[in-house]
Amino acid sequence: MNLFPWRIATLLSLSAFSLASYALDCNQAQTQNDMNECAAQALNKADAELNQTYVDYRNRLGKARQNEIRDVQLAWIKYRDLSCKYASSASVGGSAHSIALQSCLTEKTQERTRELKALSACPEGDISCPR
C-alpha cells in the first residue's frame, strides 16, 4: 500500500485548515499589520467591483465610445492616485500612512463605481448620457 498520496492529502488539508483558522476579522483588527491588511482587502474588493462595472459598461458602448471611456478611465486612475497621494501626504513615514492612502483610494474607487453604474443605468434617449 502506497501511503505517499495519503500523506500529501493530509498535509494539504492541515495547511488549509490552519490558513482558514487565521481568517482575519477586520471588525476586530487591533495590530497595525492587521489594519493594513484590512485596508488592502477593502481596496482590492473595491477595485474588483470597479473593474467589473467598467468592463460591463464599456462592452455596451460603440467602438468610438469604448475608446473614449478608456481614455477617461486612465485619466481618472491618474487623478485618483495623485489625489490620494496628496491627501495622505501628512502621514508619510508614519505607521498609519498605508491605511490613510488605501482608505482614500478605496473611497474614490467606490465613488467611481457609483458614477459608472449611474452612466450605465441612464434611460434610453437621455442626451446627457453617452451611448
Coordinates of N, CA, C and O in Angstrom, one line a residue:
M1 N 0.8 -1.2 0.0 CA 0.0 0.0 0.0 C 0.9 1.2 0.0 O 1.8 1.4 0.8
N2 N 0.6 2.2 -0.9 CA 1.4 3.4 -1.0 C 0.8 4.5 -0.2 O -0.3 4.9 -0.5
L3 N 1.5 4.9 0.8 CA 1.0 6.0 1.7 C 1.4 7.4 1.3 O 0.9 8.3 1.9
F4 N 2.2 7.5 0.3 CA 2.7 8.8 -0.1 C 1.5 9.8 -0.5 O 1.4 10.9 0.0
P5 N 0.6 9.4 -1.4 CA -0.5 10.3 -1.7 C -1.4 10.6 -0.5 O -1.9 11.7 -0.4
W6 N -1.6 9.7 0.4 CA -2.4 9.9 1.6 C -1.7 11.0 2.4 O -2.4 11.8 3.0
R7 N -0.4 10.9 2.6 CA 0.4 11.9 3.4 C 0.3 13.3 2.8 O 0.1 14.2 3.5
I8 N 0.4 13.4 1.5 CA 0.2 14.7 0.8 C -1.2 15.2 1.0 O -1.3 16.4 1.4
A9 N -2.2 14.4 0.9 CA -3.5 14.9 1.1 C -3.7 15.4 2.5 O -4.4 16.4 2.8
T10 N -3.2 14.6 3.5 CA -3.3 15.0 4.9 C -2.6 16.3 5.1 O -3.1 17.2 5.8
L11 N -1.4 16.5 4.6 CA -0.6 17.7 4.8 C -1.4 18.9 4.2 O -1.4 20.0 4.8
L12 N -1.9 18.7 3.0 CA -2.6 19.8 2.3 C -3.9 20.2 3.1 O -4.2 21.4 3.3
S13 N -4.6 19.2 3.6 CA -5.8 19.6 4.4 C -5.5 20.2 5.7 O -6.2 21.2 6.1
L14 N -4.4 19.9 6.3 CA -4.0 20.5 7.6 C -3.5 22.0 7.3 O -3.8 22.9 8.0
S15 N -2.8 22.2 6.2 CA -2.4 23.5 5.8 C -3.6 24.4 5.5 O -3.7 25.5 6.0
A16 N -4.6 23.9 4.8 CA -5.8 24.7 4.5 C -6.5 25.0 5.8 O -7.1 26.1 6.0
F17 N -6.6 24.0 6.7 CA -7.3 24.3 8.0 C -6.6 25.4 8.8 O -7.2 26.2 9.3
S18 N -5.3 25.4 8.8 CA -4.5 26.4 9.6 C -4.7 27.7 9.0 O -4.8 28.7 9.7
L19 N -4.8 27.8 7.6 CA -5.0 29.1 7.0 C -6.4 29.6 7.3 O -6.6 30.8 7.5
A20 N -7.4 28.7 7.2 CA -8.8 29.1 7.4 C -9.0 29.6 8.9 O -9.8 30.4 9.2
S21 N -8.2 29.0 9.8 CA -8.4 29.3 11.2 C -7.8 30.7 11.5 O -8.1 31.3 12.5
Y22 N -7.0 31.2 10.6 CA -6.5 32.6 10.8 C -7.2 33.6 9.9 O -6.6 34.6 9.5
A23 N -8.4 33.4 9.5 CA -9.1 34.3 8.7 C -9.2 35.6 9.5 O -9.6 35.6 10.7
L24 N -8.8 36.7 8.9 CA -8.7 38.0 9.6 C -10.1 38.6 9.7 O -10.8 38.8 8.7
D25 N -10.5 38.9 10.9 CA -11.8 39.6 11.2 C -11.5 41.1 11.3 O -11.0 41.6 12.3
C26 N -11.8 41.8 10.2 CA -11.4 43.2 10.1 C -12.2 44.1 11.1 O -11.8 45.2 11.4
N27 N -13.3 43.6 11.6 CA -14.0 44.3 12.6 C -13.3 44.3 14.0 O -13.6 45.1 14.9
Q28 N -12.4 43.3 14.1 CA -11.7 43.2 15.4 C -10.2 43.4 15.2 O -9.4 43.1 16.1
A29 N -9.7 44.0 14.1 CA -8.3 44.2 13.8 C -7.8 45.2 14.9 O -8.3 46.2 15.1
Q30 N -6.6 44.8 15.5 CA -6.1 45.6 16.5 C -4.6 46.0 16.2 O -4.1 47.0 16.7
T31 N -3.9 45.1 15.5 CA -2.5 45.4 15.3 C -2.4 46.3 14.0 O -3.3 46.2 13.1
Q32 N -1.3 47.0 13.9 CA -1.1 47.8 12.7 C -1.1 46.9 11.4 O -1.6 47.3 10.4
N33 N -0.4 45.8 11.5 CA -0.3 44.9 10.4 C -1.7 44.4 10.0 O -2.0 44.3 8.8
D34 N -2.6 44.0 11.0 CA -3.9 43.6 10.6 C -4.7 44.7 10.0 O -5.5 44.5 9.1
M35 N -4.6 45.9 10.5 CA -5.3 47.1 10.0 C -4.9 47.4 8.6 O -5.7 47.7 7.7
N36 N -3.6 47.3 8.3 CA -3.0 47.5 7.0 C -3.6 46.4 6.0 O -4.0 46.7 4.9
E37 N -3.7 45.1 6.5 CA -4.2 44.1 5.7 C -5.7 44.3 5.4 O -6.1 44.1 4.3
C38 N -6.4 44.7 6.3 CA -7.8 45.0 6.1 C -8.0 46.1 5.1 O -8.9 46.1 4.3
A39 N -7.2 47.2 5.2 CA -7.3 48.3 4.3 C -7.0 47.8 2.9 O -7.6 48.2 1.9
A40 N -6.0 46.9 2.8 CA -5.6 46.4 1.4 C -6.8 45.5 0.9 O -7.1 45.6 -0.3
Q41 N -7.4 44.7 1.8 CA -8.5 43.9 1.3 C -9.7 44.7 0.8 O -10.3 44.4 -0.2
A42 N -10.0 45.8 1.6 CA -11.1 46.7 1.2 C -10.8 47.3 -0.2 O -11.7 47.4 -1.1
L43 N -9.5 47.8 -0.4 CA -9.2 48.3 -1.7 C -9.2 47.3 -2.8 O -9.8 47.6 -3.9
N44 N -8.8 46.1 -2.6 CA -8.9 45.1 -3.6 C -10.3 44.8 -4.0 O -10.6 44.6 -5.1
K45 N -11.2 44.7 -3.0 CA -12.6 44.5 -3.2 C -13.2 45.6 -4.0 O -13.9 45.4 -5.0
A46 N -12.9 46.8 -3.6 CA -13.5 48.0 -4.4 C -12.9 48.0 -5.8 O -13.6 48.3 -6.7
D47 N -11.6 47.7 -6.0 CA -11.0 47.7 -7.3 C -11.6 46.6 -8.2 O -11.9 46.9 -9.4
A48 N -11.9 45.5 -7.6 CA -12.5 44.4 -8.4 C -13.9 44.8 -8.9 O -14.3 44.5 -10.0
E49 N -14.7 45.4 -8.0 CA -16.0 45.8 -8.3 C -16.0 46.9 -9.4 O -16.7 46.9 -10.4
L50 N -15.0 47.9 -9.3 CA -14.9 48.9 -10.3 C -14.5 48.3 -11.6 O -15.1 48.7 -12.6
N51 N -13.6 47.4 -11.6 CA -13.2 46.8 -12.9 C -14.3 46.1 -13.6 O -14.5 46.2 -14.8
Q52 N -15.1 45.3 -12.8 CA -16.2 44.6 -13.4 C -17.3 45.6 -13.9 O -17.8 45.4 -15.0
T53 N -17.5 46.7 -13.2 CA -18.5 47.7 -13.6 C -18.0 48.4 -14.9 O -18.8 48.6 -15.8
Y54 N -16.8 48.7 -14.9 CA -16.2 49.3 -16.1 C -16.3 48.5 -17.3 O -16.7 48.9 -18.4
V55 N -15.9 47.2 -17.2 CA -15.9 46.3 -18.3 C -17.4 46.1 -18.8 O -17.6 46.1 -20.0
D56 N -18.3 45.9 -17.9 CA -19.7 45.7 -18.3 C -20.2 47.0 -19.0 O -20.9 46.9 -20.0
Y57 N -19.9 48.2 -18.5 CA -20.4 49.4 -19.1 C -19.7 49.6 -20.5 O -20.4 49.9 -21.5
R58 N -18.4 49.4 -20.5 CA -17.6 49.6 -21.8 C -18.1 48.7 -22.9 O -18.2 49.1 -24.0
N59 N -18.5 47.4 -22.5 CA -18.9 46.5 -23.5 C -20.2 46.9 -24.1 O -20.6 46.4 -25.2
R60 N -21.0 47.7 -23.5 CA -22.3 48.1 -24.0 C -22.2 49.3 -25.0 O -23.1 49.6 -25.7
L61 N -21.0 49.9 -25.0 CA -20.8 51.1 -25.9 C -20.3 50.7 -27.3 O -19.8 49.6 -27.5
G62 N -20.5 51.7 -28.2 CA -19.9 51.5 -29.5 C -18.4 51.7 -29.5 O -17.9 52.2 -28.5
K63 N -17.7 51.3 -30.5 CA -16.3 51.4 -30.6 C -15.7 52.7 -30.2 O -14.8 52.8 -29.5
A64 N -16.2 53.8 -30.8 CA -15.7 55.1 -30.5 C -15.9 55.5 -29.1 O -14.9 56.0 -28.4
R65 N -17.0 55.2 -28.5 CA -17.3 55.5 -27.1 C -16.4 54.6 -26.2 O -16.0 55.0 -25.1
Q66 N -16.1 53.4 -26.6 CA -15.2 52.5 -25.8 C -13.8 53.1 -25.7 O -13.2 53.1 -24.6
N67 N -13.3 53.7 -26.8 CA -12.0 54.3 -26.8 C -12.1 55.6 -25.9 O -11.1 55.8 -25.1
E68 N -13.2 56.3 -25.9 CA -13.3 57.5 -25.1 C -13.3 57.1 -23.6 O -12.7 57.8 -22.8
I69 N -14.1 56.1 -23.2 CA -14.3 55.8 -21.8 C -12.9 55.2 -21.3 O -12.6 55.4 -20.2
R70 N -12.2 54.5 -22.2 CA -10.9 54.0 -21.8 C -10.0 55.2 -21.4 O -9.3 55.2 -20.4
D71 N -10.0 56.2 -22.3 CA -9.1 57.4 -22.0 C -9.6 58.1 -20.7 O -8.7 58.5 -19.9
V72 N -10.9 58.2 -20.5 CA -11.4 58.8 -19.3 C -11.0 58.0 -18.1 O -10.6 58.6 -17.1
Q73 N -11.1 56.7 -18.2 CA -10.8 55.9 -17.1 C -9.3 55.9 -16.7 O -8.9 56.0 -15.5
L74 N -8.4 56.0 -17.7 CA -7.0 56.1 -17.5 C -6.7 57.4 -16.8 O -5.9 57.5 -15.9
A75 N -7.3 58.5 -17.3 CA -7.1 59.8 -16.6 C -7.7 59.8 -15.2 O -7.0 60.4 -14.3
W76 N -8.8 59.2 -15.0 CA -9.4 59.1 -13.6 C -8.4 58.3 -12.7 O -8.2 58.8 -11.6
I77 N -7.8 57.3 -13.2 CA -6.9 56.5 -12.3 C -5.7 57.4 -11.9 O -5.3 57.4 -10.7
K78 N -5.2 58.1 -12.8 CA -4.1 59.0 -12.5 C -4.5 60.1 -11.5 O -3.8 60.4 -10.5
Y79 N -5.7 60.7 -11.7 CA -6.3 61.6 -10.8 C -6.4 61.0 -9.4 O -6.0 61.6 -8.4
R80 N -7.0 59.8 -9.3 CA -7.3 59.2 -8.0 C -6.0 59.0 -7.3 O -5.8 59.3 -6.1
D81 N -5.0 58.4 -8.0 CA -3.7 58.1 -7.4 C -3.0 59.4 -6.9 O -2.5 59.4 -5.7
L82 N -2.9 60.4 -7.7 CA -2.3 61.6 -7.3 C -3.0 62.3 -6.2 O -2.4 62.9 -5.2
S83 N -4.4 62.3 -6.3 CA -5.2 63.0 -5.2 C -5.0 62.3 -3.9 O -4.9 63.0 -2.9
C84 N -5.0 61.0 -3.9 CA -4.8 60.3 -2.6 C -3.4 60.4 -2.1 O -3.2 60.4 -0.9
K85 N -2.4 60.4 -3.0 CA -1.1 60.6 -2.5 C -0.9 62.0 -1.8 O -0.3 62.1 -0.8
Y86 N -1.6 63.0 -2.4 CA -1.6 64.3 -1.8 C -2.3 64.3 -0.5 O -1.9 64.8 0.6
A87 N -3.5 63.7 -0.5 CA -4.4 63.7 0.7 C -3.7 63.0 1.9 O -4.0 63.4 3.1
S88 N -2.9 62.0 1.6 CA -2.3 61.2 2.7 C -0.9 61.6 3.0 O -0.2 61.0 3.8
S89 N -0.4 62.7 2.4 CA 1.0 63.1 2.5 C 1.4 63.5 3.9 O 2.6 63.4 4.3
A90 N 0.5 63.9 4.7 CA 0.8 64.3 6.1 C 1.3 63.1 6.9 O 2.0 63.2 7.9
S91 N 0.9 61.9 6.5 CA 1.2 60.7 7.3 C 2.4 59.9 6.7 O 2.8 58.9 7.2
V92 N 3.1 60.5 5.7 CA 4.2 59.8 5.0 C 5.3 59.5 6.1 O 5.6 60.4 6.9
G93 N 5.8 58.3 6.1 CA 6.8 57.9 7.1 C 6.2 57.4 8.4 O 7.0 56.8 9.2
G94 N 4.9 57.5 8.6 CA 4.3 57.0 9.8 C 3.7 55.7 9.6 O 3.5 55.3 8.5
S95 N 3.3 55.1 10.7 CA 2.8 53.7 10.6 C 1.4 53.7 10.0 O 0.9 52.7 9.5
A96 N 0.7 54.8 10.1 CA -0.7 54.9 9.6 C -0.8 55.3 8.1 O -1.9 55.4 7.6
H97 N 0.4 55.6 7.5 CA 0.3 56.1 6.1 C -0.4 55.1 5.1 O -1.2 55.5 4.3
S98 N -0.1 53.8 5.3 CA -0.6 52.8 4.4 C -2.2 52.8 4.5 O -2.9 52.8 3.5
I99 N -2.7 52.9 5.7 CA -4.1 53.0 5.9 C -4.7 54.2 5.3 O -5.8 54.2 4.7
A100 N -4.1 55.4 5.6 CA -4.6 56.7 5.1 C -4.6 56.6 3.5 O -5.6 57.0 2.9
L101 N -3.6 56.2 2.9 CA -3.5 56.1 1.5 C -4.6 55.1 0.9 O -5.4 55.5 0.0
Q102 N -4.6 53.9 1.4 CA -5.5 52.9 0.9 C -7.0 53.3 1.2 O -7.9 53.0 0.4
S103 N -7.3 53.9 2.3 CA -8.6 54.3 2.6 C -9.1 55.4 1.6 O -10.2 55.3 1.1
C104 N -8.2 56.3 1.3 CA -8.6 57.3 0.3 C -8.8 56.6 -1.1 O -9.8 56.9 -1.8
L105 N -7.9 55.7 -1.5 CA -8.0 55.0 -2.8 C -9.3 54.2 -2.8 O -10.0 54.2 -3.8
T106 N -9.7 53.6 -1.7 CA -10.9 52.8 -1.6 C -12.1 53.7 -1.8 O -13.0 53.4 -2.6
E107 N -12.1 54.8 -1.1 CA -13.3 55.7 -1.1 C -13.5 56.3 -2.6 O -14.6 56.3 -3.1
K108 N -12.4 56.7 -3.2 CA -12.5 57.3 -4.5 C -12.9 56.2 -5.5 O -13.6 56.4 -6.5
T109 N -12.4 55.0 -5.3 CA -12.8 53.9 -6.2 C -14.2 53.5 -6.1 O -14.9 53.3 -7.1
Q110 N -14.8 53.5 -4.9 CA -16.2 53.3 -4.7 C -17.0 54.4 -5.3 O -18.1 54.1 -5.9
E111 N -16.6 55.6 -5.2 CA -17.3 56.8 -5.9 C -17.3 56.6 -7.4 O -18.4 56.8 -8.0
R112 N -16.2 56.2 -8.0 CA -16.1 56.0 -9.4 C -17.0 54.8 -9.9 O -17.7 54.9 -10.9
T113 N -17.1 53.8 -9.1 CA -18.0 52.7 -9.4 C -19.4 53.2 -9.4 O -20.2 52.8 -10.3
R114 N -19.8 54.0 -8.4 CA -21.2 54.6 -8.4 C -21.4 55.4 -9.7 O -22.5 55.4 -10.3
E115 N -20.4 56.2 -10.1 CA -20.5 57.0 -11.3 C -20.8 56.2 -12.5 O -21.7 56.5 -13.4
L116 N -20.0 55.1 -12.7 CA -20.1 54.3 -13.9 C -21.5 53.5 -13.8 O -22.1 53.3 -14.9
K117 N -21.9 53.1 -12.7 CA -23.2 52.5 -12.6 C -24.3 53.4 -13.0 O -25.3 53.0 -13.6
A118 N -24.2 54.7 -12.6 CA -25.2 55.7 -12.9 C -25.2 55.9 -14.4 O -26.3 56.0 -15.1
L119 N -24.0 56.0 -15.1 CA -24.0 56.1 -16.5 C -24.6 54.9 -17.2 O -25.3 55.0 -18.2
S120 N -24.3 53.7 -16.6 CA -24.8 52.5 -17.2 C -26.4 52.4 -17.1 O -27.0 51.8 -17.9
A121 N -26.9 53.1 -16.1 CA -28.4 53.0 -15.9 C -29.1 54.1 -16.6 O -30.4 54.2 -16.4
C122 N -28.5 54.9 -17.3 CA -29.2 56.0 -18.0 C -30.3 55.5 -18.9 O -30.1 54.5 -19.6
P123 N -31.4 56.1 -18.8 CA -32.5 55.7 -19.7 C -32.3 56.0 -21.1 O -31.6 57.0 -21.5
E124 N -32.8 55.2 -22.0 CA -32.7 55.4 -23.5 C -33.3 56.8 -23.8 O -34.3 57.2 -23.3
G125 N -32.5 57.6 -24.6 CA -33.0 58.9 -25.0 C -32.5 60.0 -24.2 O -32.7 61.2 -24.5
D126 N -31.8 59.7 -23.0 CA -31.3 60.8 -22.2 C -30.0 61.3 -22.9 O -29.0 60.6 -23.0
I127 N -30.1 62.6 -23.3 CA -29.0 63.1 -24.1 C -27.8 63.5 -23.3 O -26.7 63.8 -23.8
S128 N -27.9 63.4 -22.0 CA -26.8 63.7 -21.1 C -25.9 62.4 -20.8 O -24.9 62.5 -20.1
C129 N -26.3 61.3 -21.4 CA -25.6 60.1 -21.2 C -25.0 59.6 -22.5 O -25.7 59.5 -23.6
P130 N -23.7 59.4 -22.5 CA -23.0 58.8 -23.7 C -23.5 57.4 -24.1 O -23.7 56.6 -23.2
R131 N -23.6 57.2 -25.3 CA -24.0 55.8 -25.8 C -23.0 55.4 -26.9 O -22.5 56.0 -27.6

